[in-house]
Backbone as a printed PyTorch tensor [residue, N CA C, xyz], in Angstrom:
tensor([[[-17.3840,   0.5880,  14.9310],
         [-17.0460,   1.8160,  14.2290],
         [-18.0310,   2.1770,  13.1650]],

        [[-18.5050,   3.2650,  13.3900],
         [-19.3290,   3.6310,  12.2610],
         [-18.7650,   4.8770,  11.5100]],

        [[-18.7730,   4.5480,   9.9000],
         [-18.3360,   5.5680,   8.9910],
         [-19.1890,   6.3620,   8.7330]],

        [[-18.8250,   7.6890,   8.3840],
         [-19.5790,   8.7340,   7.9690],
         [-20.2110,   8.2170,   6.2920]],

        [[-21.0230,   8.7010,   5.7830],
         [-21.3310,   8.7580,   4.2780],
         [-20.0050,   9.3600,   3.5260]],

        [[-19.4610,  10.3220,   3.5720],
         [-18.5630,  10.7920,   2.6480],
         [-17.1750,  10.0270,   2.7820]],

        [[-16.9310,   9.7580,   4.0930],
         [-16.0840,   9.0450,   4.2820],
         [-15.9150,   7.4470,   3.6270]],

        [[-17.1840,   6.9340,   3.7300],
         [-17.2570,   5.6600,   3.2700],
         [-17.2720,   5.7180,   1.7100]],

        [[-17.9100,   6.6320,   1.1360],
         [-17.4340,   6.8060,  -0.3460],
         [-16.0690,   7.2600,  -0.7490]],

        [[-15.7080,   8.0910,   0.0750],
         [-14.0900,   8.3820,  -0.4660],
         [-13.4530,   7.1650,  -0.2650]],

        [[-13.3740,   6.1170,   0.6760],
         [-12.5900,   4.8520,   0.7990],
         [-12.8540,   4.0420,  -0.5050]],

        [[-14.1910,   4.1450,  -0.5930],
         [-14.7110,   3.1570,  -1.8030],
         [-14.0280,   3.9390,  -3.2330]],

        [[-14.1250,   4.9470,  -3.4070],
         [-13.4500,   5.7180,  -4.5830],
         [-11.9720,   5.6050,  -4.5440]],

        [[-11.2890,   5.7230,  -3.4620],
         [ -9.9290,   5.4330,  -3.6470],
         [ -9.6590,   4.0240,  -3.9780]],

        [[-10.2460,   3.1880,  -3.4330],
         [-10.1180,   1.7480,  -3.8040],
         [-10.1570,   1.7450,  -5.1150]],

        [[-11.2920,   2.0350,  -5.9910],
         [-11.3690,   1.8710,  -7.3050],
         [-10.2450,   2.7090,  -7.9630]],

        [[-10.0330,   3.9280,  -7.6460],
         [ -8.8790,   4.6150,  -8.0820],
         [ -7.5640,   4.2310,  -8.1890]],

        [[ -7.1590,   3.6650,  -6.9670],
         [ -6.0620,   2.8520,  -6.7540],
         [ -5.9990,   1.5370,  -7.8340]],

        [[ -6.8400,   0.7270,  -8.2540],
         [ -6.7950,  -0.2360,  -9.2170],
         [ -6.7930,   0.3610, -10.4850]],

        [[ -7.4590,   1.1840, -10.6260],
         [ -7.1070,   1.8990, -12.4230],
         [ -6.2280,   2.4770, -12.3830]],

        [[ -5.3240,   3.1130, -11.5160],
         [ -4.1710,   3.9680, -11.5930],
         [ -3.1720,   2.7500, -11.7990]],

        [[ -2.9720,   1.6890, -10.9760],
         [ -1.8450,   0.9460, -11.0050],
         [ -1.8380,  -0.3460, -12.2380]],

        [[ -3.1980,  -0.5880, -12.7010],
         [ -3.1930,  -1.4520, -13.7430],
         [ -2.9170,  -0.6260, -14.7630]],

        [[ -3.1390,   0.6650, -14.8400],
         [ -2.5390,   1.1270, -15.9510],
         [ -0.8860,   1.5170, -15.9700]],

        [[ -0.4600,   1.3750, -14.8530],
         [  1.0700,   1.5650, -14.6600],
         [  1.7590,   0.0990, -14.6740]],

        [[  1.0330,  -0.8060, -14.3670],
         [  1.5960,  -2.0890, -14.5540],
         [  1.4090,  -2.3540, -16.2170]],

        [[  0.4830,  -1.9970, -16.8520],
         [  0.4460,  -2.2740, -18.6600],
         [  1.4660,  -1.5830, -18.8020]],

        [[  1.6180,  -0.2730, -18.4570],
         [  2.8820,   0.6210, -19.4220],
         [  4.1880,  -0.2430, -18.6560]],

        [[  4.6650,  -0.4390, -17.6540],
         [  5.7080,  -1.2380, -17.0430],
         [  6.0960,  -2.3640, -18.0350]],

        [[  4.8620,  -3.1290, -18.2880],
         [  5.4060,  -4.3420, -19.0460],
         [  5.5790,  -4.3030, -20.2270]],

        [[  5.0190,  -2.7430, -21.0600],
         [  5.4210,  -2.7130, -22.3430],
         [  6.5890,  -1.6490, -22.5230]],

        [[  7.1830,  -1.6010, -21.2120],
         [  8.3050,  -0.6400, -21.2190],
         [  9.6400,  -0.9700, -22.5740]],

        [[  9.6550,   0.1870, -23.2730],
         [ 10.7440,  -0.0550, -24.2570],
         [ 11.8910,   0.9570, -23.8990]],

        [[ 12.0570,   1.6900, -23.0520],
         [ 13.1550,   2.5580, -22.7020],
         [ 14.3750,   1.7310, -22.1080]],

        [[ 14.1530,   0.5150, -21.7550],
         [ 15.1690,  -0.2350, -21.1930],
         [ 15.7580,  -0.2300, -19.6670]],

        [[ 14.3000,   0.3360, -19.0100],
         [ 14.3580,   0.4690, -17.6180],
         [ 13.5420,  -0.8930, -16.9090]],

        [[ 12.9670,  -1.4420, -17.5240],
         [ 12.1050,  -2.6170, -17.0840],
         [ 12.8560,  -4.1540, -17.5780]],

        [[ 13.3990,  -3.9120, -18.8800],
         [ 13.9880,  -5.0670, -19.3240],
         [ 15.1600,  -4.7680, -19.9190]],

        [[ 16.0780,  -5.6870, -19.8500],
         [ 17.3080,  -5.4080, -20.6080],
         [ 17.2400,  -5.6810, -21.7090]],

        [[ 18.7410,  -5.7250, -22.2850],
         [ 18.6310,  -6.0520, -23.7530],
         [ 18.1410,  -7.2660, -24.2330]],

        [[ 18.4640,  -8.2150, -23.1950],
         [ 17.9490,  -9.8090, -23.4920],
         [ 16.6610,  -9.9400, -23.4730]],

        [[ 15.8790,  -9.0270, -22.6750],
         [ 14.5470,  -8.9510, -22.3060],
         [ 14.2590,  -9.4630, -21.0920]],

        [[ 15.0910,  -9.5940, -20.1500],
         [ 15.0250, -10.3080, -19.0470],
         [ 14.5270,  -8.9590, -17.9910]],

        [[ 13.5680,  -9.4220, -16.8440],
         [ 13.7540,  -8.1110, -16.0920],
         [ 14.3590,  -7.7640, -15.5290]],

        [[ 14.5310,  -6.3180, -15.1720],
         [ 15.4940,  -5.6380, -14.3170],
         [ 15.2710,  -5.2880, -12.5890]],

        [[ 15.9350,  -5.1280, -11.9090],
         [ 15.6620,  -4.3660, -10.7750],
         [ 14.6720,  -3.6020, -10.5570]],

        [[ 14.5690,  -2.8400, -11.6700],
         [ 13.4260,  -1.5770, -11.6720],
         [ 12.2810,  -2.1790, -11.9590]],

        [[ 12.2720,  -3.4520, -12.9080],
         [ 10.8980,  -3.7040, -12.5610],
         [ 10.3750,  -4.8470, -11.9310]],

        [[ 11.1980,  -5.2180, -11.1880],
         [ 10.6310,  -6.0490,  -9.7270],
         [ 10.2310,  -5.0630,  -8.8460]],

        [[ 10.9770,  -4.1850,  -8.4370],
         [ 10.5940,  -3.1750,  -7.3210],
         [  9.2420,  -2.7470,  -7.7700]],

        [[  9.1660,  -1.9760,  -8.8900],
         [  7.8070,  -1.4490,  -9.0700],
         [  6.7180,  -2.6230,  -9.3630]],

        [[  6.7910,  -3.7040,  -9.7820],
         [  5.8510,  -4.6340,  -9.6680],
         [  5.4060,  -4.7930,  -8.2710]],

        [[  6.6150,  -4.7920,  -7.3120],
         [  6.2310,  -5.0480,  -5.9770],
         [  5.3890,  -3.8310,  -5.5250]],

        [[  5.9430,  -2.4910,  -5.6850],
         [  5.0420,  -1.6400,  -5.4580],
         [  3.4480,  -1.6350,  -5.9480]],

        [[  3.4320,  -2.2340,  -6.9460],
         [  2.0740,  -2.2490,  -7.5940],
         [  1.1490,  -3.2630,  -6.9930]],

        [[  1.8450,  -4.2850,  -6.6620],
         [  1.1250,  -5.4410,  -5.8860],
         [  0.8740,  -4.8830,  -4.6620]],

        [[  1.4460,  -4.3400,  -4.0230],
         [  1.1110,  -3.8300,  -2.2770],
         [  0.0850,  -2.7600,  -2.5390]],

        [[  0.2770,  -1.7550,  -3.5250],
         [ -0.7360,  -1.0340,  -3.8490],
         [ -2.2630,  -1.5420,  -4.1440]],

        [[ -2.2540,  -2.7470,  -5.1520],
         [ -3.4770,  -3.4030,  -5.0020],
         [ -4.2660,  -3.9910,  -3.6870]],

        [[ -3.5230,  -4.5070,  -3.1870],
         [ -3.6060,  -4.8020,  -1.9230],
         [ -4.2050,  -3.9380,  -0.9500]],

        [[ -3.5000,  -2.5610,  -1.1010],
         [ -3.9120,  -1.6910,   0.0300],
         [ -5.1990,  -1.0610,  -0.3750]],

        [[ -5.3780,  -0.9840,  -1.8130],
         [ -6.4440,  -0.4000,  -2.3880],
         [ -7.5080,  -1.1900,  -2.2510]],

        [[ -7.6990,  -2.5920,  -2.6180],
         [ -8.6190,  -3.6790,  -2.1460],
         [ -9.0700,  -3.2190,  -0.8090]],

        [[ -8.4080,  -3.3410,   0.3790],
         [ -8.4070,  -3.1990,   1.5570],
         [ -9.3300,  -1.8400,   1.8130]],

        [[ -8.7740,  -1.1260,   1.4510],
         [ -9.4880,   0.2710,   1.8730],
         [-10.8100,   0.5130,   0.9570]],

        [[-10.6950,  -0.1480,  -0.5590],
         [-11.9170,  -0.0280,  -0.9450],
         [-13.2630,  -0.8840,  -0.3160]],

        [[-12.8160,  -2.2540,   0.0350],
         [-13.5640,  -3.0900,   0.9510],
         [-14.0520,  -2.4480,   2.0990]],

        [[-13.8630,  -1.6370,   2.9140],
         [-13.7860,  -0.5830,   4.1920],
         [-15.0440,   0.0580,   3.6200]],

        [[-14.6440,   0.9210,   2.7240],
         [-15.4110,   1.8440,   1.8340],
         [-17.0530,   1.4410,   1.7450]],

        [[-16.8420,  -0.0030,   1.0080],
         [-17.8790,  -0.6900,   0.4790],
         [-18.8020,  -0.9530,   1.5200]],

        [[-18.1400,  -1.4130,   2.5520],
         [-18.9880,  -2.1050,   3.8230],
         [-19.5770,  -0.8060,   4.3880]],

        [[-18.7860,   0.3160,   4.5630],
         [-19.5630,   1.4700,   5.1650],
         [-20.7990,   1.9380,   4.4870]],

        [[-20.5460,   2.2030,   3.1810],
         [-21.7190,   2.1200,   2.2790],
         [-23.0240,   1.2830,   2.4960]],

        [[-22.5060,   0.0800,   2.3850],
         [-23.6370,  -1.0510,   2.4880],
         [-24.2050,  -0.8720,   3.9720]],

        [[-23.6410,  -0.3610,   5.0700],
         [-23.9240,  -0.4510,   6.2640],
         [-25.1110,   0.7500,   6.3540]],

        [[-24.7510,   1.8990,   6.1450],
         [-25.5230,   2.9640,   5.8680],
         [-26.4890,   2.9630,   5.2310]],

        [[-26.7090,   2.2740,   3.9910],
         [-27.7240,   1.8990,   3.3160],
         [-28.8280,   0.8950,   3.8700]],

        [[-28.1510,  -0.0400,   4.6540],
         [-28.9710,  -1.0170,   5.4860],
         [-29.6490,  -0.2900,   6.7030]],

        [[-28.9410,   0.5720,   7.3140],
         [-29.3530,   1.5420,   8.2730],
         [-30.8210,   2.2980,   8.0880]],

        [[-30.4610,   2.8300,   6.9460],
         [-31.5430,   3.6910,   6.3390],
         [-32.6430,   2.9770,   6.0080]],

        [[-32.5470,   1.8320,   5.3700],
         [-33.9420,   0.9360,   5.1710],
         [-34.6860,   0.3910,   6.4410]],

        [[-33.7960,   0.1040,   7.5120],
         [-34.2750,  -0.1510,   8.7910],
         [-35.0490,   0.7860,   9.3250]],

        [[-34.3790,   2.0890,   9.0780],
         [-35.3970,   3.1730,   9.8990],
         [-35.3420,   4.4260,   9.0620]],

        [[-36.4250,   4.1870,   8.1940],
         [-36.8370,   5.3050,   7.3430],
         [-37.1420,   6.6030,   7.9870]],

        [[-37.0760,   7.4280,   7.4900],
         [-37.0320,   8.9570,   8.1210],
         [-38.5990,   9.1570,   8.2060]],

        [[-38.9810,   9.4610,   9.0950],
         [-40.6280,   9.9080,   9.7000],
         [-40.7950,  11.1430,   8.9640]],

        [[-42.0930,  11.1250,   8.3380],
         [-42.3660,  12.2250,   7.7450],
         [-42.4690,  13.4880,   8.8020]],

        [[-42.5260,  14.4890,   8.4450],
         [-42.8060,  15.7790,   9.2410],
         [-44.1730,  15.8320,   9.8620]],

        [[-44.2960,  15.9640,  11.3170],
         [-45.6700,  16.1030,  11.6940],
         [-46.4290,  17.5800,  11.3490]],

        [[-47.6500,  17.4810,  10.8360],
         [-48.3720,  18.6700,  10.6610],
         [-49.1810,  19.1390,  11.9870]],

        [[-48.4980,  20.3580,  12.6650],
         [-49.4010,  20.6110,  13.5320],
         [-50.3110,  21.7590,  13.3140]],

        [[-51.7020,  21.6150,  13.4450],
         [-52.3240,  22.3760,  13.5060],
         [-52.3710,  23.5080,  14.4450]],

        [[-52.7690,  24.8630,  13.7790],
         [-52.9670,  25.8510,  14.8860],
         [-54.3170,  26.4910,  14.7780]],

        [[-54.7510,  26.8450,  15.9210],
         [-55.8800,  27.6500,  15.8590],
         [-56.0070,  28.7400,  15.6390]],

        [[-56.5110,  29.6060,  14.5260],
         [-56.3480,  30.8190,  14.7590],
         [-57.3510,  31.7340,  14.8560]]])
């Protein structure tokens, strides 16, 4: 299957975006002071574990999607290097 250039770049960007967003979320989750993620004794709550599991799943999916996009971009660049565009032919017209 061959991915188009826009689709390849979109998938790669989505993978990077996913990592950025979920790293920020996990940092905020870890530093939660509202009592949702950790109880009064400092132990993780069910809210913490569920959201950590969501973050891990999103890291894995974001990585897989980003790798697909990266491979698509790399394949398009290899193809472009192997088959450079031909210069336009100049046709002489007699006047």
